[in-house]
Each structure stands twice: as C-alpha cells, then as structure tokens.
Amino acid sequence: MENLNDDKIRQVVRENYAKVAESGGSSCGCGTPSDLPVIETPCCGGPSPLQKERPIQDSTRMGYSSEDLASVPEGANMGLGCGNPQAIAALKPGETVVDLGSGGGFDSFLAANKVGSEGYVIGIDMTPEMVSKARENALRNRYTNVEFRLGEIEHLPVADNSVSVILSNCVINLSPDKPSVYREAFRILKQGGRLAISDMVAIAELPDELKNDLDNYCGCITGTIPAVEIEQMLTEAGFENIRIKHKDESKEFVTEWVPGKSIEDYVVSATIEAFKP
Amino acid sequence: MKKDLMDILACPMCKGELELTIEEEDEKEVVTGSLSCAKCSEIYQIKDAIPNLLPPDLRNQS
C-alpha cells in the first residue's frame, strides 16, 4: 500500500463497498473498481455474482451457527466478514455496543438480539449505500435497539467512555490509519469495556508481485499487518489483556479469495480481544 | 435517529457535544435535521433519519 495515499485507499474502499451494497452482496467485498480487472472469486468472503448462496456457506465456515444466521434480517448477511466476533464478545443483556464498519448490519443485528431491549447497538460505516441498506433491514424487521450512522472509524462520532463493547468484522485491516482506529476505540469504551474483533492479519510478507497485483482492489489482503504490530498499537492506545489468536481453519476460505496465489500462506483470519482497564 | 441516543454522540472531529436541531420527526425518531458542534461549530446533517457524521473531507466526497 506504500504507493497509495490514505485518501485514495478510503476512496477505493468506499467505492467497492458501495457496489457491494447495491448488488446485495453478490460481488467481491474487496471490490473491483471499474478500471481494474474483475476477479471472479471473492475476498473478505464476498460472494461472486454466480454464488448467491455463498454468504451462508461462508458464514458457517467463519464460525456462525445456523441459529445465528436464521435470526438476522434477510439481506443483512453479505458474507463480508472473516470470522465471528460475536463468539468472543460474550454480549450480555443491557450492554451498549458499537460495530465498526457495520456494512449491511449482520453483526449489529446479532448483537442487538443478544443485548435485548435494555441494550443498544450502533453500527458505524463510511459507505452511504451500506448504511441505507442496514437501516432498511432494521426498519423492515422492526429493530428498535439498533441504529446506523455514517462515520469514519478513525474519527468515531461517539462520546468518551460511553460503550461496553466494540465489535468489528474484517474492517480494520482496510484502514490506512490503524493506530487512530484503536485510539478511538479506547476513548469511547467505558472502564472495563472490551474489544472483540475478527480481522485478517499478516503471517508473512507478501511478495512484491502479489502485492502489486492486489493493490487497490483487495485491501483486506494488502492492508493486513502482523499480530505483533496490532498488539503494539493496542498497547500504545492503552489496552490491556490483549489476546490475538490466529484461526488456522480460515485457510479453507481464504485460499478461495484469490485462487492460485496461495494467499493463505500470507494472511490468516484472527480474533483480537483487548480490555480497557 | 433516536433523540435519546444524543448523550452518547460526539463530534467526530473535536469530540465536543452536539446540539440537535429538528426539522422533521415522527413518533420514533428524527427524520431530518442537523447536529451542530458547540465546540468547533461543525454542522452535520441528518437525512432520511441517518446522521452523516463523516469528517468534512470524506463527507464532501459522498
């Protein structure tokens, strides 16, 4: 990503996810801007146009139960995650949750089911088409404890010390300024609040050829950093009890994102947990 | 946007408190209006009940 500036990265990510929102999730999550070659197989789990059933298959492989999948509005699951942050969040009734990069709202709705009527979920996403889609899903299914806002995860529109849990699924790797994301997350969490993230991390440096090949259109591979760097950013932000676990079973779906390139040798899905003391 | 969620909202830029101006609302939420920051004077629009709290540079691209 050295050859792309931050604004360009944000612009590409937004354009890609706007297209995914408009297509109902039936295109690649990491996107293919119109001036770039179309890749037929998804990355970040986004299904290819011919594979409408993909979100469900992929979500099961990412760790969601069939009960989870059946409990959210149709259309909210766009198959864009890379794990199941809910599984590590252990949400309790009454908690206030912020979902960073909420997309179609899949994880926000699952969280809303868990925190119940006394709790609240706020999904934040920088792509207008995604936020509109998530809101439609909420309205259609009469959710009263989840709201979506247009916002940037590096500049959260949330008050200090105001939320119990931060969720995020395969989003932070796309940020060109990850330290800001973690500093903001720390700021908005209450004392004792926790971070429950599923994201891609780097396990080996991408060869230049692959890096150039993937630049622009697959931020969820080229934007990844190693777990040690994430841990350092979290520590610098103030977090404690940091646990980052590679999910080796993710190789099964990661390998399909860019066939023939062995990307599973370079990136892996991981769960990231941390607490605000 | 629900009014009772105002207390956990903040200006994305300076983290100041936001003041709500309602232009249109229904029984559940604010449909059209704006949020203005008392500290840095930035104004954020609410359209179709969705507050646009993107930083000014990103907002202008949308």
Short mmCIF file of C-alpha atoms in Angstrom, two decimals:
data_model
loop_
_atom_site.label_atom_id
_atom_site.label_comp_id
_atom_site.label_asym_id
_atom_site.label_seq_id
_atom_site.Cartn_x
_atom_site.Cartn_y
_atom_site.Cartn_z
CA MET A 1 0.00 0.00 0.00
CA GLU A 2 3.06 2.27 0.06
CA ASN A 3 2.15 3.60 -3.35
CA LEU A 4 -1.35 4.62 -2.34
CA ASN A 5 -2.14 7.57 -0.18
CA ASP A 6 -4.68 7.38 2.61
CA ASP A 7 -7.38 9.31 0.75
CA LYS A 8 -7.03 7.08 -2.27
CA ILE A 9 -7.36 3.97 -0.11
CA ARG A 10 -10.50 5.32 1.57
CA GLN A 11 -11.98 6.27 -1.77
CA VAL A 12 -11.33 2.83 -3.28
CA VAL A 13 -12.73 1.06 -0.23
CA ARG A 14 -15.89 3.17 -0.28
CA GLU A 15 -16.44 2.70 -3.99
CA ASN A 16 -16.01 -1.03 -3.68
CA TYR A 17 -18.36 -1.43 -0.75
CA ALA A 18 -20.94 0.89 -2.35
CA LYS A 19 -21.03 -1.53 -5.27
CA VAL A 20 -21.36 -4.49 -2.93
CA ALA A 21 -24.25 -2.76 -1.11
CA GLU A 22 -26.06 -2.07 -4.36
CA SER A 23 -25.58 -5.60 -5.61
CA GLY A 24 -26.89 -7.08 -2.38
CA GLY A 25 -23.60 -8.68 -1.59
CA SER A 26 -23.30 -10.54 -4.83
CA SER A 27 -19.90 -9.20 -5.73
CA CYS A 28 -16.45 -9.24 -4.26
CA GLY A 29 -16.16 -7.48 -0.93
CA CYS A 30 -12.71 -6.19 -1.56
CA GLY A 31 -14.05 -4.89 -4.76
CA THR A 32 -13.07 -4.39 -8.30
CA PRO A 33 -13.12 -0.74 -9.28
CA SER A 34 -14.30 -0.38 -12.85
CA ASP A 35 -10.83 0.37 -14.18
CA LEU A 36 -9.33 -2.76 -12.72
CA PRO A 37 -9.61 -6.36 -13.82
CA VAL A 38 -12.60 -8.18 -12.40
CA ILE A 39 -11.64 -11.09 -10.22
CA GLU A 40 -14.25 -13.76 -10.09
CA THR A 41 -13.66 -15.15 -6.67
CA PRO A 42 -14.37 -13.26 -3.51
CA CYS A 43 -12.06 -11.84 -0.93
CA CYS A 44 -13.21 -10.84 2.53
CA GLY A 45 -15.76 -13.56 1.90
CA GLY A 46 -17.86 -11.59 -0.59
CA PRO A 47 -19.56 -13.99 -2.94
CA SER A 48 -19.07 -13.90 -6.67
CA PRO A 49 -22.10 -12.97 -8.80
CA LEU A 50 -22.95 -16.57 -9.57
CA GLN A 51 -22.87 -17.74 -6.00
CA LYS A 52 -25.90 -16.32 -4.24
CA GLU A 53 -25.77 -18.99 -1.57
CA ARG A 54 -22.24 -18.11 -0.66
CA PRO A 55 -22.85 -15.80 2.34
CA ILE A 56 -24.49 -18.63 4.28
CA GLN A 57 -21.86 -21.24 3.44
CA ASP A 58 -19.04 -18.84 4.20
CA SER A 59 -20.62 -17.62 7.44
CA THR A 60 -20.88 -21.16 8.71
CA ARG A 61 -17.22 -21.69 7.97
CA MET A 62 -16.44 -18.41 9.73
CA GLY A 63 -17.98 -19.69 12.94
CA TYR A 64 -21.62 -18.53 12.94
CA SER A 65 -24.25 -21.04 13.98
CA SER A 66 -27.30 -21.75 11.85
CA GLU A 67 -29.40 -20.20 14.66
CA ASP A 68 -27.36 -17.00 14.35
CA LEU A 69 -27.85 -16.94 10.61
CA ALA A 70 -31.58 -17.53 10.87
CA SER A 71 -32.02 -14.77 13.47
CA VAL A 72 -30.98 -11.76 11.37
CA PRO A 73 -32.87 -9.95 8.61
CA GLU A 74 -32.57 -11.32 5.11
CA GLY A 75 -30.03 -9.28 3.15
CA ALA A 76 -28.06 -8.23 6.24
CA ASN A 77 -25.57 -11.05 5.82
CA MET A 78 -23.46 -10.04 2.87
CA GLY A 79 -20.76 -12.58 3.57
CA LEU A 80 -18.15 -9.87 4.01
CA GLY A 81 -16.64 -10.91 7.33
CA CYS A 82 -13.74 -13.16 8.09
CA GLY A 83 -14.74 -14.64 11.42
CA ASN A 84 -17.30 -14.34 14.19
CA PRO A 85 -16.60 -11.51 16.64
CA GLN A 86 -19.84 -12.33 18.50
CA ALA A 87 -18.33 -15.59 19.66
CA ILE A 88 -15.62 -13.77 21.60
CA ALA A 89 -17.72 -10.78 22.65
CA ALA A 90 -20.00 -12.75 25.02
CA LEU A 91 -22.56 -9.95 24.95
CA LYS A 92 -24.87 -9.52 27.90
CA PRO A 93 -28.36 -8.00 28.07
CA GLY A 94 -28.28 -4.24 28.57
CA GLU A 95 -24.85 -3.60 27.05
CA THR A 96 -24.14 -0.77 24.63
CA VAL A 97 -22.27 -1.99 21.57
CA VAL A 98 -20.58 -0.19 18.68
CA ASP A 99 -19.97 -2.13 15.46
CA LEU A 100 -17.08 -0.64 13.47
CA GLY A 101 -17.72 -0.98 9.74
CA SER A 102 -21.23 -2.36 10.14
CA GLY A 103 -21.93 -2.90 6.42
CA GLY A 104 -25.35 -4.48 5.82
CA GLY A 105 -25.76 -4.80 9.59
CA PHE A 106 -25.28 -8.55 10.05
CA ASP A 107 -23.15 -8.40 13.21
CA SER A 108 -25.11 -5.40 14.53
CA PHE A 109 -28.39 -7.34 14.35
CA LEU A 110 -26.88 -10.41 16.00
CA ALA A 111 -25.57 -8.14 18.76
CA ALA A 112 -28.97 -6.43 19.06
CA ASN A 113 -30.58 -9.83 19.65
CA LYS A 114 -28.11 -10.50 22.45
CA VAL A 115 -28.21 -7.15 24.29
CA GLY A 116 -32.02 -7.08 24.20
CA SER A 117 -34.38 -4.16 24.70
CA GLU A 118 -32.34 -2.64 27.52
CA GLY A 119 -29.20 -2.62 25.42
CA TYR A 120 -28.25 -0.74 22.30
CA VAL A 121 -26.17 -1.28 19.18
CA ILE A 122 -24.76 1.47 17.00
CA GLY A 123 -23.35 0.47 13.64
CA ILE A 124 -20.88 2.87 12.04
CA ASP A 125 -19.89 2.71 8.38
CA MET A 126 -18.41 5.22 5.94
CA THR A 127 -20.30 3.97 2.88
CA PRO A 128 -23.70 5.70 2.45
CA GLU A 129 -25.13 2.81 0.43
CA MET A 130 -24.26 0.34 3.21
CA VAL A 131 -25.77 2.50 5.95
CA SER A 132 -29.00 2.95 3.97
CA LYS A 133 -29.22 -0.76 3.38
CA ALA A 134 -28.61 -1.58 7.04
CA ARG A 135 -31.28 0.92 8.10
CA GLU A 136 -33.79 -0.60 5.67
CA ASN A 137 -33.03 -4.01 7.15
CA ALA A 138 -33.60 -2.64 10.65
CA LEU A 139 -36.88 -0.96 9.74
CA ARG A 140 -38.23 -3.94 7.85
CA ASN A 141 -37.58 -6.19 10.81
CA ARG A 142 -38.72 -3.68 13.44
CA TYR A 143 -35.48 -3.49 15.34
CA THR A 144 -35.77 -0.76 17.97
CA ASN A 145 -32.38 -1.22 19.63
CA VAL A 146 -30.03 -0.76 16.70
CA GLU A 147 -29.13 2.38 14.74
CA PHE A 148 -26.69 3.12 11.97
CA ARG A 149 -24.60 6.22 11.41
CA LEU A 150 -22.38 7.42 8.65
CA GLY A 151 -18.98 7.81 10.18
CA GLU A 152 -15.34 7.01 9.86
CA ILE A 153 -13.72 4.53 12.24
CA GLU A 154 -10.66 6.76 12.58
CA HIS A 155 -12.94 9.61 13.79
CA LEU A 156 -15.71 7.99 15.79
CA PRO A 157 -18.78 10.19 16.39
CA VAL A 158 -19.19 8.70 19.85
CA ALA A 159 -18.72 10.27 23.30
CA ASP A 160 -15.82 9.31 25.60
CA ASN A 161 -16.32 6.37 28.00
CA SER A 162 -19.78 5.56 26.67
CA VAL A 163 -19.87 1.99 25.34
CA SER A 164 -19.40 -1.50 26.80
CA VAL A 165 -18.24 -3.45 23.76
CA ILE A 166 -16.72 -2.72 20.37
CA LEU A 167 -17.24 -5.28 17.62
CA SER A 168 -15.66 -5.29 14.19
CA ASN A 169 -15.53 -7.89 11.48
CA CYS A 170 -12.88 -7.75 8.76
CA VAL A 171 -12.77 -3.94 8.58
CA ILE A 172 -9.80 -2.51 10.47
CA ASN A 173 -7.32 -4.08 8.05
CA LEU A 174 -8.78 -1.73 5.42
CA SER A 175 -7.90 1.37 7.44
CA PRO A 176 -4.89 3.36 6.29
CA ASP A 177 -4.53 4.68 9.87
CA LYS A 178 -4.95 1.72 12.21
CA PRO A 179 -3.39 3.37 15.31
CA SER A 180 -6.14 6.03 15.16
CA VAL A 181 -8.82 3.34 15.00
CA TYR A 182 -7.50 1.68 18.17
CA ARG A 183 -7.03 5.02 19.98
CA GLU A 184 -10.61 5.97 19.14
CA ALA A 185 -11.88 2.56 20.25
CA PHE A 186 -10.12 3.02 23.59
CA ARG A 187 -11.53 6.52 24.01
CA ILE A 188 -15.18 5.53 23.56
CA LEU A 189 -15.04 2.39 25.72
CA LYS A 190 -16.10 2.58 29.34
CA GLN A 191 -13.70 1.46 32.02
CA GLY A 192 -13.69 -2.36 31.86
CA GLY A 193 -15.06 -2.23 28.32
CA ARG A 194 -13.85 -4.70 25.74
CA LEU A 195 -12.86 -5.02 22.13
CA ALA A 196 -13.96 -8.13 20.20
CA ILE A 197 -12.64 -8.13 16.67
CA SER A 198 -12.36 -10.58 13.84
CA ASP A 199 -9.88 -9.44 11.24
CA MET A 200 -7.22 -10.52 8.77
CA VAL A 201 -3.60 -10.40 9.94
CA ALA A 202 -0.38 -10.89 8.03
CA ILE A 203 1.67 -14.02 8.71
CA ALA A 204 4.33 -13.47 6.05
CA GLU A 205 5.30 -10.53 3.87
CA LEU A 206 3.51 -10.58 0.52
CA PRO A 207 5.89 -10.97 -2.43
CA ASP A 208 6.07 -7.74 -4.48
CA GLU A 209 4.41 -9.34 -7.46
CA LEU A 210 1.39 -10.38 -5.41
CA LYS A 211 1.33 -7.08 -3.58
CA ASN A 212 1.22 -5.08 -6.80
CA ASP A 213 -1.30 -7.46 -8.25
CA LEU A 214 -3.62 -6.96 -5.33
CA ASP A 215 -3.06 -3.25 -4.69
CA ASN A 216 -6.18 -1.12 -5.00
CA TYR A 217 -8.73 -3.83 -5.10
CA CYS A 218 -8.08 -6.12 -2.25
CA GLY A 219 -7.28 -4.08 0.80
CA CYS A 220 -8.21 -6.93 3.08
CA ILE A 221 -5.01 -8.65 1.99
CA THR A 222 -2.59 -5.85 1.21
CA GLY A 223 -3.69 -3.78 4.20
CA THR A 224 -3.04 -6.50 6.75
CA ILE A 225 -0.30 -6.17 9.36
CA PRO A 226 1.24 -8.81 11.65
CA ALA A 227 -0.30 -9.59 15.03
CA VAL A 228 2.73 -8.14 16.86
CA GLU A 229 2.11 -4.75 15.25
CA ILE A 230 -1.57 -4.87 16.19
CA GLU A 231 -0.60 -5.76 19.74
CA GLN A 232 1.80 -2.83 19.87
CA MET A 233 -0.88 -0.42 18.59
CA LEU A 234 -3.37 -1.72 21.16
CA THR A 235 -0.82 -1.37 23.96
CA GLU A 236 0.06 2.17 22.88
CA ALA A 237 -3.66 3.02 22.83
CA GLY A 238 -3.88 1.87 26.48
CA PHE A 239 -5.46 -1.58 26.14
CA GLU A 240 -4.58 -4.48 28.44
CA ASN A 241 -5.13 -8.24 28.45
CA ILE A 242 -4.61 -8.33 24.71
CA ARG A 243 -5.20 -11.71 23.06
CA ILE A 244 -4.70 -12.25 19.34
CA LYS A 245 -5.39 -15.74 18.08
CA HIS A 246 -4.83 -16.94 14.53
CA LYS A 247 -7.69 -19.04 13.21
CA ASP A 248 -5.83 -21.57 11.11
CA GLU A 249 -9.09 -23.03 9.89
CA SER A 250 -9.64 -19.79 7.94
CA LYS A 251 -7.19 -21.08 5.32
CA GLU A 252 -10.12 -23.05 3.95
CA PHE A 253 -11.98 -19.93 2.80
CA VAL A 254 -9.02 -17.52 2.44
CA THR A 255 -7.49 -19.77 -0.21
CA GLU A 256 -10.56 -19.21 -2.39
CA TRP A 257 -10.35 -15.41 -2.33
CA VAL A 258 -7.58 -15.26 -4.92
CA PRO A 259 -7.24 -18.74 -6.41
CA GLY A 260 -3.82 -19.99 -7.43
CA LYS A 261 -1.94 -17.33 -5.47
CA SER A 262 -1.54 -19.22 -2.16
CA ILE A 263 -2.62 -16.13 -0.20
CA GLU A 264 -3.34 -18.40 2.77
CA ASP A 265 0.45 -18.50 3.20
CA TYR A 266 0.48 -14.73 3.81
CA VAL A 267 -2.74 -13.81 5.63
CA VAL A 268 -4.93 -15.51 8.21
CA SER A 269 -8.15 -14.63 9.98
CA ALA A 270 -7.65 -13.85 13.66
CA THR A 271 -9.65 -12.94 16.73
CA ILE A 272 -8.45 -9.89 18.60
CA GLU A 273 -9.54 -9.24 22.18
CA ALA A 274 -8.49 -6.44 24.48
CA PHE A 275 -9.78 -4.65 27.57
CA LYS A 276 -9.80 -1.06 28.73
CA PRO A 277 -8.53 -1.08 32.33
CA MET B 1 -32.01 8.79 14.69
CA LYS B 2 -33.48 8.50 18.16
CA LYS B 3 -33.26 11.55 20.39
CA ASP B 4 -32.39 9.51 23.47
CA LEU B 5 -29.12 8.47 21.86
CA MET B 6 -27.86 12.06 21.83
CA ASP B 7 -25.90 11.59 25.03
CA ILE B 8 -23.52 9.06 23.54
CA LEU B 9 -22.98 11.06 20.36
CA ALA B 10 -20.00 13.37 19.96
CA CYS B 11 -18.41 15.48 17.25
CA PRO B 12 -16.12 13.12 15.30
CA MET B 13 -13.52 15.87 14.89
CA CYS B 14 -13.17 17.61 18.27
CA LYS B 15 -15.32 15.24 20.40
CA GLY B 16 -17.39 18.19 21.57
CA GLU B 17 -21.07 17.87 22.47
CA LEU B 18 -23.55 18.02 19.63
CA GLU B 19 -26.72 20.11 19.64
CA LEU B 20 -29.71 18.74 17.79
CA THR B 21 -31.91 20.85 15.51
CA ILE B 22 -35.04 19.03 14.37
CA GLU B 23 -36.65 19.86 11.03
CA GLU B 24 -38.86 16.79 10.76
CA GLU B 25 -39.60 13.95 13.14
CA ASP B 26 -42.07 11.12 13.50
CA GLU B 27 -43.20 9.29 16.64
CA LYS B 28 -39.99 7.28 16.79
CA GLU B 29 -37.11 9.38 15.56
CA VAL B 30 -35.64 12.47 13.99
CA VAL B 31 -36.02 12.20 10.22
CA THR B 32 -34.44 15.44 9.04
CA GLY B 33 -32.33 17.92 10.93
CA SER B 34 -28.81 18.70 11.93
CA LEU B 35 -26.27 18.27 14.68
CA SER B 36 -24.01 21.17 15.42
CA CYS B 37 -20.88 21.04 17.50
CA ALA B 38 -20.86 23.56 20.30
CA LYS B 39 -17.06 23.43 20.42
CA CYS B 40 -15.79 23.56 16.82
CA SER B 41 -19.03 24.77 15.12
CA GLU B 42 -19.03 21.96 12.54
CA ILE B 43 -22.53 21.05 11.36
CA TYR B 44 -23.63 17.50 10.49
CA GLN B 45 -26.85 16.82 8.57
CA ILE B 46 -29.47 14.20 9.41
CA LYS B 47 -31.19 12.93 6.26
CA ASP B 48 -33.64 10.03 5.98
CA ALA B 49 -33.09 9.55 9.73
CA ILE B 50 -29.37 8.81 9.19
CA PRO B 51 -26.92 11.25 10.77
CA ASN B 52 -23.97 11.91 8.49
CA LEU B 53 -21.11 12.17 10.94
CA LEU B 54 -18.32 11.69 8.44
CA PRO B 55 -15.38 14.09 8.78
CA PRO B 56 -15.83 17.09 6.43
CA ASP B 57 -13.30 15.89 3.84
CA LEU B 58 -14.98 12.49 3.42
CA ARG B 59 -18.46 13.96 3.62
CA ASN B 60 -17.78 16.19 0.67
CA GLN B 61 -16.91 13.17 -1.45
CA SER B 62 -20.21 11.44 -0.78
#
